Amino acid sequence: MNRPTLYGADYSVYVRIARMALEEKGIDYELVPLDIFAANGIPAWYQEHHPFGRIPAFEHDGFRLFETNAIARYVDEAFDGPALQPADARGRARMGQMTGMLDAYGYRAMVWDVAVERLEKAEPDETLIAGGLRQAETVLRVLTSLKAPGAWLLGDQLTLADLHAAPIVGYFVKAAEGQKLLAVFPEIQGWYKRIAARPSFARTEKAD
Ligand SMILES: N[C@@H](CCC(=O)N[C@@H](CS)C(=O)NCC(=O)O)C(=O)O
């Protein structure tokens, strides 16, 4: 099989999720740089890859995909390597619940409202940060309650739920408030230490 292509930037949380899946499967892939926030805008050709102008987009032997969950599932199922999805219906459902929750309630609050606001704004909006932290607390509390016993979110098997959560939490803890809140949830803090120690996390770290 030819090596797949991922379009995106190393600063992107969602690109990192897809890259971690590729890394964990041991797949050789090409990362085509696509800066979604470039001053001159998104190149016109990219519209064919992602009609909503987001990253990542993916291509493999002419098969194109966007939406990170779809990309990650395809990567897991179309290539050799360790299975990144549980075999049983309940495990898969729990994985989908976690990734859906992170997309719907975690990403904006933890990445944008807390970390980006605190770290990248000259005059951070404290109301936005406080609201983001409240929402992040709910996400971390629910993640704790859903987490199965074992090293990873679904137990002993590393799954797409771990690869989805890691870049979001990784961005969140760049802010001091994020680190402090994570410490309130020791099971998730312990999980984060483990996932952050994996080569797939180190290899997808944004280059400074
Ligand atoms: N639902 C999309 C979300 C992707 C997404 O929001 N990516 C961010 C970068 S982490 C992006 O492209 N943001 C550009 C924008 O919001 O205009 C997916 O799962 O792939």
PDB file of C-alpha atoms and ligand atoms in Angstrom:
ATOM      1  CA  MET A   1       0.000   0.000   0.000  1.00  0.00           C
ATOM      2  CA  ASN A   2       1.187   3.510  -0.716  1.00  0.00           C
ATOM      3  CA  ARG A   3       1.900   5.801   2.171  1.00  0.00           C
ATOM      4  CA  PRO A   4      -0.981   8.051   3.180  1.00  0.00           C
ATOM      5  CA  THR A   5      -0.918  11.847   3.194  1.00  0.00           C
ATOM      6  CA  LEU A   6      -2.114  14.056   6.009  1.00  0.00           C
ATOM      7  CA  TYR A   7      -2.688  17.768   5.399  1.00  0.00           C
ATOM      8  CA  GLY A   8      -2.236  20.001   8.401  1.00  0.00           C
ATOM      9  CA  ALA A   9       0.004  21.864  10.801  1.00  0.00           C
ATOM     10  CA  ASP A  10       1.933  20.652  13.815  1.00  0.00           C
ATOM     11  CA  TYR A  11       0.235  23.213  16.084  1.00  0.00           C
ATOM     12  CA  SER A  12      -3.174  21.642  15.551  1.00  0.00           C
ATOM     13  CA  VAL A  13      -4.717  19.452  18.219  1.00  0.00           C
ATOM     14  CA  TYR A  14      -6.801  17.539  15.669  1.00  0.00           C
ATOM     15  CA  VAL A  15      -3.870  16.990  13.319  1.00  0.00           C
ATOM     16  CA  ARG A  16      -1.946  15.627  16.293  1.00  0.00           C
ATOM     17  CA  ILE A  17      -4.729  13.153  17.092  1.00  0.00           C
ATOM     18  CA  ALA A  18      -4.555  11.760  13.555  1.00  0.00           C
ATOM     19  CA  ARG A  19      -0.747  11.732  13.629  1.00  0.00           C
ATOM     20  CA  MET A  20      -0.698   9.862  16.944  1.00  0.00           C
ATOM     21  CA  ALA A  21      -2.923   7.174  15.399  1.00  0.00           C
ATOM     22  CA  LEU A  22      -0.545   6.891  12.415  1.00  0.00           C
ATOM     23  CA  GLU A  23       2.464   6.747  14.751  1.00  0.00           C
ATOM     24  CA  GLU A  24       0.912   4.136  17.041  1.00  0.00           C
ATOM     25  CA  LYS A  25       0.156   1.961  13.997  1.00  0.00           C
ATOM     26  CA  GLY A  26       3.736   2.387  12.797  1.00  0.00           C
ATOM     27  CA  ILE A  27       2.626   3.863   9.450  1.00  0.00           C
ATOM     28  CA  ASP A  28       4.945   5.871   7.256  1.00  0.00           C
ATOM     29  CA  TYR A  29       3.010   8.977   6.175  1.00  0.00           C
ATOM     30  CA  GLU A  30       3.593  12.341   4.578  1.00  0.00           C
ATOM     31  CA  LEU A  31       2.570  15.482   6.443  1.00  0.00           C
ATOM     32  CA  VAL A  32       1.780  18.189   3.885  1.00  0.00           C
ATOM     33  CA  PRO A  33       1.990  21.548   5.674  1.00  0.00           C
ATOM     34  CA  LEU A  34      -1.276  23.453   5.654  1.00  0.00           C
ATOM     35  CA  ASP A  35      -1.461  26.560   7.809  1.00  0.00           C
ATOM     36  CA  ILE A  36      -5.121  27.220   8.375  1.00  0.00           C
ATOM     37  CA  PHE A  37      -4.405  30.604   9.937  1.00  0.00           C
ATOM     38  CA  ALA A  38      -2.018  31.827   7.185  1.00  0.00           C
ATOM     39  CA  ALA A  39      -2.216  35.569   6.501  1.00  0.00           C
ATOM     40  CA  ASN A  40      -3.166  34.988   2.836  1.00  0.00           C
ATOM     41  CA  GLY A  41      -5.837  32.466   3.789  1.00  0.00           C
ATOM     42  CA  ILE A  42      -6.297  28.817   2.895  1.00  0.00           C
ATOM     43  CA  PRO A  43      -5.042  27.813  -0.581  1.00  0.00           C
ATOM     44  CA  ALA A  44      -7.898  27.300  -3.064  1.00  0.00           C
ATOM     45  CA  TRP A  45      -6.833  23.713  -3.860  1.00  0.00           C
ATOM     46  CA  TYR A  46      -7.415  22.710  -0.226  1.00  0.00           C
ATOM     47  CA  GLN A  47     -11.163  23.303  -0.618  1.00  0.00           C
ATOM     48  CA  GLU A  48     -11.348  19.984  -2.469  1.00  0.00           C
ATOM     49  CA  HIS A  49      -9.848  18.214   0.529  1.00  0.00           C
ATOM     50  CA  HIS A  50     -11.817  19.970   3.240  1.00  0.00           C
ATOM     51  CA  PRO A  51     -14.896  21.959   2.188  1.00  0.00           C
ATOM     52  CA  PHE A  52     -15.094  23.526   5.667  1.00  0.00           C
ATOM     53  CA  GLY A  53     -11.488  24.704   5.574  1.00  0.00           C
ATOM     54  CA  ARG A  54     -10.243  22.901   8.656  1.00  0.00           C
ATOM     55  CA  ILE A  55      -7.339  20.570   9.361  1.00  0.00           C
ATOM     56  CA  PRO A  56      -6.593  17.715   9.126  1.00  0.00           C
ATOM     57  CA  ALA A  57      -7.533  16.188   5.791  1.00  0.00           C
ATOM     58  CA  PHE A  58      -6.317  12.778   4.728  1.00  0.00           C
ATOM     59  CA  GLU A  59      -5.691  10.896   1.492  1.00  0.00           C
ATOM     60  CA  HIS A  60      -4.719   7.323   0.807  1.00  0.00           C
ATOM     61  CA  ASP A  61      -4.501   5.850  -2.703  1.00  0.00           C
ATOM     62  CA  GLY A  62      -7.045   8.400  -3.943  1.00  0.00           C
ATOM     63  CA  PHE A  63      -9.403   7.873  -0.990  1.00  0.00           C
ATOM     64  CA  ARG A  64     -10.018  11.212   0.708  1.00  0.00           C
ATOM     65  CA  LEU A  65     -11.343  11.850   4.176  1.00  0.00           C
ATOM     66  CA  PHE A  66     -11.866  14.709   6.560  1.00  0.00           C
ATOM     67  CA  GLU A  67     -13.082  14.579  10.197  1.00  0.00           C
ATOM     68  CA  THR A  68     -10.490  13.284  12.603  1.00  0.00           C
ATOM     69  CA  ASN A  69     -12.604  10.482  14.059  1.00  0.00           C
ATOM     70  CA  ALA A  70     -13.182   9.041  10.587  1.00  0.00           C
ATOM     71  CA  ILE A  71      -9.495   9.377   9.722  1.00  0.00           C
ATOM     72  CA  ALA A  72      -8.377   7.693  12.941  1.00  0.00           C
ATOM     73  CA  ARG A  73     -10.802   4.802  12.497  1.00  0.00           C
ATOM     74  CA  TYR A  74      -9.703   4.286   8.889  1.00  0.00           C
ATOM     75  CA  VAL A  75      -6.047   4.345   9.934  1.00  0.00           C
ATOM     76  CA  ASP A  76      -6.756   1.712  12.557  1.00  0.00           C
ATOM     77  CA  GLU A  77      -8.780  -0.558  10.290  1.00  0.00           C
ATOM     78  CA  ALA A  78      -7.005  -0.256   6.936  1.00  0.00           C
ATOM     79  CA  PHE A  79      -3.460  -0.860   8.137  1.00  0.00           C
ATOM     80  CA  ASP A  80      -1.550  -3.515  10.048  1.00  0.00           C
ATOM     81  CA  GLY A  81      -0.373  -2.798  13.545  1.00  0.00           C
ATOM     82  CA  PRO A  82      -1.879  -2.942  17.027  1.00  0.00           C
ATOM     83  CA  ALA A  83      -5.673  -2.606  17.157  1.00  0.00           C
ATOM     84  CA  LEU A  84      -6.670   0.807  18.509  1.00  0.00           C
ATOM     85  CA  GLN A  85     -10.351   0.039  19.010  1.00  0.00           C
ATOM     86  CA  PRO A  86     -11.925  -2.370  21.492  1.00  0.00           C
ATOM     87  CA  ALA A  87     -13.348  -5.577  20.063  1.00  0.00           C
ATOM     88  CA  ASP A  88     -16.566  -5.433  22.074  1.00  0.00           C
ATOM     89  CA  ALA A  89     -19.633  -3.279  21.453  1.00  0.00           C
ATOM     90  CA  ARG A  90     -19.579  -1.614  24.864  1.00  0.00           C
ATOM     91  CA  GLY A  91     -15.910  -0.741  24.663  1.00  0.00           C
ATOM     92  CA  ARG A  92     -16.422   0.821  21.221  1.00  0.00           C
ATOM     93  CA  ALA A  93     -19.457   2.692  22.452  1.00  0.00           C
ATOM     94  CA  ARG A  94     -17.508   4.023  25.435  1.00  0.00           C
ATOM     95  CA  MET A  95     -14.699   5.086  23.134  1.00  0.00           C
ATOM     96  CA  GLY A  96     -17.158   6.952  20.911  1.00  0.00           C
ATOM     97  CA  GLN A  97     -18.743   8.541  23.965  1.00  0.00           C
ATOM     98  CA  MET A  98     -15.363   9.827  25.171  1.00  0.00           C
ATOM     99  CA  THR A  99     -14.238  11.189  21.801  1.00  0.00           C
ATOM    100  CA  GLY A 100     -17.654  12.748  21.208  1.00  0.00           C
ATOM    101  CA  MET A 101     -17.626  14.362  24.631  1.00  0.00           C
ATOM    102  CA  LEU A 102     -14.147  15.759  24.067  1.00  0.00           C
ATOM    103  CA  ASP A 103     -15.170  17.196  20.695  1.00  0.00           C
ATOM    104  CA  ALA A 104     -18.448  18.662  21.900  1.00  0.00           C
ATOM    105  CA  TYR A 105     -17.500  19.927  25.377  1.00  0.00           C
ATOM    106  CA  GLY A 106     -13.740  19.642  25.890  1.00  0.00           C
ATOM    107  CA  TYR A 107     -11.862  21.033  22.896  1.00  0.00           C
ATOM    108  CA  ARG A 108     -13.164  24.608  22.777  1.00  0.00           C
ATOM    109  CA  ALA A 109     -13.208  25.065  26.552  1.00  0.00           C
ATOM    110  CA  MET A 110      -9.828  23.520  27.303  1.00  0.00           C
ATOM    111  CA  VAL A 111      -7.813  24.548  24.255  1.00  0.00           C
ATOM    112  CA  TRP A 112      -9.284  27.890  23.196  1.00  0.00           C
ATOM    113  CA  ASP A 113     -11.059  29.343  26.214  1.00  0.00           C
ATOM    114  CA  VAL A 114      -8.333  28.434  28.718  1.00  0.00           C
ATOM    115  CA  ALA A 115      -4.976  27.706  27.068  1.00  0.00           C
ATOM    116  CA  VAL A 116      -5.010  29.936  23.981  1.00  0.00           C
ATOM    117  CA  GLU A 117      -6.708  32.740  25.890  1.00  0.00           C
ATOM    118  CA  ARG A 118      -4.217  32.604  28.754  1.00  0.00           C
ATOM    119  CA  LEU A 119      -1.046  32.015  26.740  1.00  0.00           C
ATOM    120  CA  GLU A 120      -1.552  33.907  23.512  1.00  0.00           C
ATOM    121  CA  LYS A 121      -3.689  36.951  24.283  1.00  0.00           C
ATOM    122  CA  ALA A 122      -2.124  40.212  25.398  1.00  0.00           C
ATOM    123  CA  GLU A 123      -5.208  40.915  27.523  1.00  0.00           C
ATOM    124  CA  PRO A 124      -6.833  37.584  28.365  1.00  0.00           C
ATOM    125  CA  ASP A 125     -10.595  37.555  28.886  1.00  0.00           C
ATOM    126  CA  GLU A 126     -10.847  36.296  32.484  1.00  0.00           C
ATOM    127  CA  THR A 127     -14.571  35.587  32.167  1.00  0.00           C
ATOM    128  CA  LEU A 128     -13.921  33.322  29.196  1.00  0.00           C
ATOM    129  CA  ILE A 129     -11.119  31.529  31.065  1.00  0.00           C
ATOM    130  CA  ALA A 130     -13.274  31.027  34.168  1.00  0.00           C
ATOM    131  CA  GLY A 131     -16.095  29.583  32.045  1.00  0.00           C
ATOM    132  CA  GLY A 132     -13.627  27.328  30.223  1.00  0.00           C
ATOM    133  CA  LEU A 133     -12.270  26.034  33.514  1.00  0.00           C
ATOM    134  CA  ARG A 134     -15.769  25.261  34.795  1.00  0.00           C
ATOM    135  CA  GLN A 135     -16.499  23.265  31.662  1.00  0.00           C
ATOM    136  CA  ALA A 136     -13.067  21.590  31.796  1.00  0.00           C
ATOM    137  CA  GLU A 137     -13.784  20.501  35.367  1.00  0.00           C
ATOM    138  CA  THR A 138     -16.951  18.759  34.216  1.00  0.00           C
ATOM    139  CA  VAL A 139     -15.100  17.078  31.348  1.00  0.00           C
ATOM    140  CA  LEU A 140     -12.344  15.821  33.685  1.00  0.00           C
ATOM    141  CA  ARG A 141     -14.862  14.656  36.296  1.00  0.00           C
ATOM    142  CA  VAL A 142     -16.868  12.729  33.723  1.00  0.00           C
ATOM    143  CA  LEU A 143     -13.719  11.306  32.141  1.00  0.00           C
ATOM    144  CA  THR A 144     -12.718  10.060  35.615  1.00  0.00           C
ATOM    145  CA  SER A 145     -16.094   8.403  36.078  1.00  0.00           C
ATOM    146  CA  LEU A 146     -15.977   6.772  32.624  1.00  0.00           C
ATOM    147  CA  LYS A 147     -12.354   5.638  32.835  1.00  0.00           C
ATOM    148  CA  ALA A 148     -11.923   1.867  33.170  1.00  0.00           C
ATOM    149  CA  PRO A 149      -9.382   0.456  35.654  1.00  0.00           C
ATOM    150  CA  GLY A 150      -5.969   0.088  33.989  1.00  0.00           C
ATOM    151  CA  ALA A 151      -3.324   2.203  32.310  1.00  0.00           C
ATOM    152  CA  TRP A 152      -5.556   3.638  29.592  1.00  0.00           C
ATOM    153  CA  LEU A 153      -8.979   5.233  29.380  1.00  0.00           C
ATOM    154  CA  LEU A 154     -10.620   1.966  28.337  1.00  0.00           C
ATOM    155  CA  GLY A 155      -8.478  -0.283  30.529  1.00  0.00           C
ATOM    156  CA  ASP A 156      -5.450  -2.250  29.391  1.00  0.00           C
ATOM    157  CA  GLN A 157      -5.808  -1.490  25.681  1.00  0.00           C
ATOM    158  CA  LEU A 158      -4.537   1.795  24.280  1.00  0.00           C
ATOM    159  CA  THR A 159      -7.337   3.087  22.055  1.00  0.00           C
ATOM    160  CA  LEU A 160      -8.373   6.011  19.908  1.00  0.00           C
ATOM    161  CA  ALA A 161      -9.952   7.532  23.038  1.00  0.00           C
ATOM    162  CA  ASP A 162      -6.470   7.980  24.544  1.00  0.00           C
ATOM    163  CA  LEU A 163      -5.092   9.409  21.303  1.00  0.00           C
ATOM    164  CA  HIS A 164      -8.020  11.836  21.100  1.00  0.00           C
ATOM    165  CA  ALA A 165      -7.762  13.054  24.666  1.00  0.00           C
ATOM    166  CA  ALA A 166      -3.967  13.388  24.857  1.00  0.00           C
ATOM    167  CA  PRO A 167      -3.459  16.399  22.532  1.00  0.00           C
ATOM    168  CA  ILE A 168      -6.422  18.235  24.093  1.00  0.00           C
ATOM    169  CA  VAL A 169      -5.184  17.704  27.645  1.00  0.00           C
ATOM    170  CA  GLY A 170      -1.627  18.375  26.464  1.00  0.00           C
ATOM    171  CA  TYR A 171      -2.645  21.827  25.267  1.00  0.00           C
ATOM    172  CA  PHE A 172      -4.765  22.502  28.356  1.00  0.00           C
ATOM    173  CA  VAL A 173      -1.866  21.861  30.755  1.00  0.00           C
ATOM    174  CA  LYS A 174       0.344  24.400  29.008  1.00  0.00           C
ATOM    175  CA  ALA A 175      -1.654  26.907  31.069  1.00  0.00           C
ATOM    176  CA  ALA A 176      -0.898  26.920  34.815  1.00  0.00           C
ATOM    177  CA  GLU A 177      -4.641  26.801  35.590  1.00  0.00           C
ATOM    178  CA  GLY A 178      -4.956  23.712  33.412  1.00  0.00           C
ATOM    179  CA  GLN A 179      -2.168  21.933  35.275  1.00  0.00           C
ATOM    180  CA  LYS A 180      -3.701  22.872  38.607  1.00  0.00           C
ATOM    181  CA  LEU A 181      -7.125  21.585  37.614  1.00  0.00           C
ATOM    182  CA  LEU A 182      -5.727  18.340  36.220  1.00  0.00           C
ATOM    183  CA  ALA A 183      -4.079  17.681  39.598  1.00  0.00           C
ATOM    184  CA  VAL A 184      -7.567  17.600  41.165  1.00  0.00           C
ATOM    185  CA  PHE A 185      -8.235  14.453  39.109  1.00  0.00           C
ATOM    186  CA  PRO A 186      -5.337  12.095  39.981  1.00  0.00           C
ATOM    187  CA  GLU A 187      -6.538   9.215  37.806  1.00  0.00           C
ATOM    188  CA  ILE A 188      -6.587  11.406  34.713  1.00  0.00           C
ATOM    189  CA  GLN A 189      -3.347  13.083  35.757  1.00  0.00           C
ATOM    190  CA  GLY A 190      -1.699   9.641  36.054  1.00  0.00           C
ATOM    191  CA  TRP A 191      -3.140   8.615  32.680  1.00  0.00           C
ATOM    192  CA  TYR A 192      -1.806  11.834  31.128  1.00  0.00           C
ATOM    193  CA  LYS A 193       1.702  11.168  32.451  1.00  0.00           C
ATOM    194  CA  ARG A 194       1.600   7.733  30.823  1.00  0.00           C
ATOM    195  CA  ILE A 195       0.270   8.865  27.441  1.00  0.00           C
ATOM    196  CA  ALA A 196       2.637  11.858  27.364  1.00  0.00           C
ATOM    197  CA  ALA A 197       5.566   9.451  27.815  1.00  0.00           C
ATOM    198  CA  ARG A 198       4.746   7.543  24.626  1.00  0.00           C
ATOM    199  CA  PRO A 199       6.956   8.046  21.568  1.00  0.00           C
ATOM    200  CA  SER A 200       3.849   8.888  19.505  1.00  0.00           C
ATOM    201  CA  PHE A 201       3.279  11.914  21.744  1.00  0.00           C
ATOM    202  CA  ALA A 202       6.908  13.064  21.636  1.00  0.00           C
ATOM    203  CA  ARG A 203       7.158  12.625  17.856  1.00  0.00           C
ATOM    204  CA  THR A 204       4.071  14.773  17.271  1.00  0.00           C
ATOM    205  CA  GLU A 205       5.098  17.602  19.599  1.00  0.00           C
ATOM    206  CA  LYS A 206       5.015  20.993  17.885  1.00  0.00           C
ATOM    207  CA  ALA A 207       8.487  22.063  16.795  1.00  0.00           C
ATOM    208  CA  ASP A 208       9.382  25.435  18.343  1.00  0.00           C
TER     209      ASP A 208
HETATM  210  N1  LIG B   1     -14.382  18.342  13.395  1.00  0.00           N
HETATM  211  C1  LIG B   1     -13.057  18.573  12.894  1.00  0.00           C
HETATM  212  C2  LIG B   1     -12.391  19.658  13.704  1.00  0.00           C
HETATM  213  C3  LIG B   1     -11.059  20.070  13.150  1.00  0.00           C
HETATM  214  C4  LIG B   1     -10.623  21.423  13.665  1.00  0.00           C
HETATM  215  O1  LIG B   1     -11.404  22.164  14.268  1.00  0.00           O
HETATM  216  N2  LIG B   1      -9.360  21.748  13.423  1.00  0.00           N
HETATM  217  C5  LIG B   1      -8.859  23.061  13.812  1.00  0.00           C
HETATM  218  C6  LIG B   1      -7.387  22.998  14.147  1.00  0.00           C
HETATM  219  S1  LIG B   1      -7.094  22.075  15.630  1.00  0.00           S
HETATM  220  C7  LIG B   1      -9.034  24.016  12.659  1.00  0.00           C
HETATM  221  O2  LIG B   1      -8.857  23.635  11.519  1.00  0.00           O
HETATM  222  N3  LIG B   1      -9.381  25.253  12.974  1.00  0.00           N
HETATM  223  C8  LIG B   1      -9.517  26.282  11.972  1.00  0.00           C
HETATM  224  C9  LIG B   1     -10.717  27.143  12.200  1.00  0.00           C
HETATM  225  O3  LIG B   1     -11.407  26.953  13.225  1.00  0.00           O
HETATM  226  O4  LIG B   1     -10.967  27.968  11.349  1.00  0.00           O
HETATM  227  C10 LIG B   1     -12.259  17.260  12.939  1.00  0.00           C
HETATM  228  O5  LIG B   1     -12.605  16.401  13.742  1.00  0.00           O
HETATM  229  O6  LIG B   1     -11.307  17.090  12.165  1.00  0.00           O
END
